[in-house]
PDB file of C-alpha atoms and ligand atoms in Angstrom:
ATOM      1  CA  SER A 248      -4.953  11.936   1.650  1.00 96.00           C
ATOM      2  CA  PHE A 249      -5.224   8.872   3.783  1.00 98.00           C
ATOM      3  CA  GLU A 250      -3.920   7.342   6.635  1.00 98.00           C
ATOM      4  CA  VAL A 251      -1.976   4.135   6.606  1.00 98.00           C
ATOM      5  CA  VAL A 252      -1.352   2.330   9.756  1.00 98.00           C
ATOM      6  CA  ALA A 253       1.671   0.051  10.345  1.00 98.00           C
ATOM      7  CA  ALA A 254       0.169  -2.480  12.811  1.00 98.00           C
ATOM      8  CA  ALA A 255       3.294  -4.263  13.582  1.00 97.00           C
ATOM      9  CA  SER A 256       5.264  -1.184  14.042  1.00 96.00           C
ATOM     10  CA  GLY A 257       2.697   0.535  15.910  1.00 96.00           C
ATOM     11  CA  LYS A 258       3.095   3.752  14.020  1.00 98.00           C
ATOM     12  CA  ALA A 259       0.887   5.756  11.524  1.00 98.00           C
ATOM     13  CA  VAL A 260       1.307   8.135   8.689  1.00 98.00           C
ATOM     14  CA  THR A 261      -0.623  10.501   6.748  1.00 98.00           C
ATOM     15  CA  VAL A 262      -0.325   9.488   2.770  1.00 98.00           C
ATOM     16  CA  ALA A 263      -0.368  13.149   0.833  1.00 98.00           C
ATOM     17  CA  GLY A 264      -1.766  13.489  -2.819  1.00 97.00           C
ATOM     18  CA  ASP A 265       1.493  13.703  -4.207  1.00 97.00           C
ATOM     19  CA  GLU A 266       3.424  10.983  -2.884  1.00 97.00           C
ATOM     20  CA  SER A 267       3.301   7.148  -2.512  1.00 98.00           C
ATOM     21  CA  ILE A 268       2.668   5.012   0.456  1.00 98.00           C
ATOM     22  CA  VAL A 269       6.306   4.058   0.251  1.00 98.00           C
ATOM     23  CA  GLN A 270       7.516   7.419   0.401  1.00 98.00           C
ATOM     24  CA  ALA A 271       4.983   8.468   3.588  1.00 98.00           C
ATOM     25  CA  LEU A 272       6.390   5.413   5.368  1.00 98.00           C
ATOM     26  CA  VAL A 273       9.924   6.497   4.879  1.00 98.00           C
ATOM     27  CA  ARG A 274       9.071   9.557   6.791  1.00 97.00           C
ATOM     28  CA  ILE A 275       8.337   7.145  10.088  1.00 98.00           C
ATOM     29  CA  GLY A 276      11.281   5.073   9.768  1.00 98.00           C
ATOM     30  CA  ILE A 277       9.893   2.213   7.685  1.00 98.00           C
ATOM     31  CA  ASP A 278      11.791   1.190   4.535  1.00 98.00           C
ATOM     32  CA  ILE A 279       9.602  -1.172   2.092  1.00 98.00           C
ATOM     33  CA  PRO A 280      11.569  -2.646  -0.529  1.00 98.00           C
ATOM     34  CA  VAL A 281      11.127  -1.787  -3.898  1.00 98.00           C
ATOM     35  CA  SER A 282      12.304  -2.416  -7.317  1.00 98.00           C
ATOM     36  CA  CYS A 283      10.358  -1.111 -10.360  1.00 98.00           C
ATOM     37  CA  GLU A 284       8.048   1.331  -8.288  1.00 98.00           C
ATOM     38  CA  GLN A 285       5.455   0.953 -11.087  1.00 98.00           C
ATOM     39  CA  GLY A 286       3.103  -1.848  -9.890  1.00 98.00           C
ATOM     40  CA  VAL A 287       5.031  -4.370 -12.319  1.00 98.00           C
ATOM     41  CA  CYS A 288       7.464  -6.455 -10.321  1.00 98.00           C
ATOM     42  CA  GLY A 289       5.451  -7.406  -6.680  1.00 98.00           C
ATOM     43  CA  THR A 290       8.538  -6.845  -4.599  1.00 98.00           C
ATOM     44  CA  CYS A 291       6.865  -4.116  -2.595  1.00 98.00           C
ATOM     45  CA  LEU A 292       3.654  -6.300  -1.804  1.00 98.00           C
ATOM     46  CA  CYS A 293       2.204  -5.770   1.575  1.00 98.00           C
ATOM     47  CA  THR A 294      -0.812  -7.447   3.479  1.00 98.00           C
ATOM     48  CA  VAL A 295      -3.922  -5.319   4.105  1.00 98.00           C
ATOM     49  CA  LEU A 296      -5.462  -6.190   7.525  1.00 98.00           C
ATOM     50  CA  GLU A 297      -8.239  -3.382   7.145  1.00 98.00           C
ATOM     51  CA  GLY A 298      -9.409  -0.962   4.747  1.00 98.00           C
ATOM     52  CA  GLU A 299      -9.988  -0.754   1.120  1.00 98.00           C
ATOM     53  CA  PRO A 300      -6.998  -0.571  -1.489  1.00 98.00           C
ATOM     54  CA  GLU A 301      -7.476   1.595  -4.764  1.00 98.00           C
ATOM     55  CA  HIS A 302      -5.149  -1.054  -6.882  1.00 98.00           C
ATOM     56  CA  ARG A 303      -2.913   1.024  -9.459  1.00 98.00           C
ATOM     57  CA  ASP A 304      -0.636  -1.817 -10.424  1.00 98.00           C
ATOM     58  CA  VAL A 305      -0.766  -4.254 -12.938  1.00 98.00           C
ATOM     59  CA  TYR A 306       0.682  -7.348 -11.040  1.00 98.00           C
ATOM     60  CA  LEU A 307      -2.299  -8.728  -8.957  1.00 98.00           C
ATOM     61  CA  THR A 308      -5.317 -10.880 -10.556  1.00 98.00           C
ATOM     62  CA  ASP A 309      -8.542  -9.403 -10.594  1.00 97.00           C
ATOM     63  CA  GLU A 310      -9.447 -11.949  -8.015  1.00 98.00           C
ATOM     64  CA  GLU A 311      -6.444 -10.736  -5.733  1.00 98.00           C
ATOM     65  CA  ARG A 312      -7.828  -7.390  -6.226  1.00 96.00           C
ATOM     66  CA  ALA A 313     -11.267  -8.202  -4.943  1.00 96.00           C
ATOM     67  CA  ASP A 314     -10.273  -9.982  -2.131  1.00 97.00           C
ATOM     68  CA  ASN A 315      -8.711  -6.551  -0.802  1.00 96.00           C
ATOM     69  CA  ASP A 316      -5.925  -8.105   1.507  1.00 98.00           C
ATOM     70  CA  GLN A 317      -2.737  -7.401  -0.678  1.00 98.00           C
ATOM     71  CA  ILE A 318      -1.388  -4.035  -1.855  1.00 98.00           C
ATOM     72  CA  LEU A 319       1.398  -2.755  -3.970  1.00 98.00           C
ATOM     73  CA  VAL A 320       2.460   0.281  -2.158  1.00 98.00           C
ATOM     74  CA  CYS A 321       4.906   1.780  -4.695  1.00 98.00           C
ATOM     75  CA  CYS A 322       1.662   2.767  -6.414  1.00 98.00           C
ATOM     76  CA  SER A 323      -1.485   1.939  -4.963  1.00 98.00           C
ATOM     77  CA  ARG A 324      -3.555   4.006  -2.940  1.00 98.00           C
ATOM     78  CA  ALA A 325      -6.775   3.842  -0.511  1.00 98.00           C
ATOM     79  CA  ARG A 326     -10.321   3.963  -1.329  1.00 98.00           C
ATOM     80  CA  SER A 327     -11.054   3.948   2.462  1.00 98.00           C
ATOM     81  CA  ALA A 328      -9.868   6.747   4.781  1.00 98.00           C
ATOM     82  CA  ARG A 329      -7.563   4.317   6.472  1.00 98.00           C
ATOM     83  CA  LEU A 330      -5.524   1.285   5.252  1.00 98.00           C
ATOM     84  CA  VAL A 331      -4.066  -0.854   8.276  1.00 98.00           C
ATOM     85  CA  LEU A 332      -1.148  -2.833   7.024  1.00 98.00           C
ATOM     86  CA  ASP A 333       0.651  -5.722   8.486  1.00 98.00           C
ATOM     87  CA  ILE A 334       4.122  -4.118   8.647  1.00 98.00           C
TER      88      ILE A 334
HETATM   89 FE1  FES B 151       7.688  -3.379  -8.311  1.00 72.73          FE
HETATM   90 FE2  FES B 151       5.771  -1.993  -6.288  1.00 72.73          FE
HETATM   91  S1  FES B 151       8.089  -2.061  -6.415  1.00 72.73           S
HETATM   92  S2  FES B 151       5.280  -3.445  -7.647  1.00 72.73           S
END
């Protein structure tokens, strides 16, 4: 598991191993718009302020992945214990 901090909302949630970031955020009242939920369409793109994403999408380019400042929250996870998102 890892923690996601929603910086703009001032809330945080722990993402369990069997759920997505999107599903965890719903529990604290934050609804991220999704479409494909498979990392393909880019609808759920969020800005990363701190932490290192574990990219599991096929939407970002290699260069965008390496920058660690964007994440597709329907399917990607975290390498760091904590991810701070601009949401
Ligand atoms: Fe399509 Fe996340 S909903 S990439």
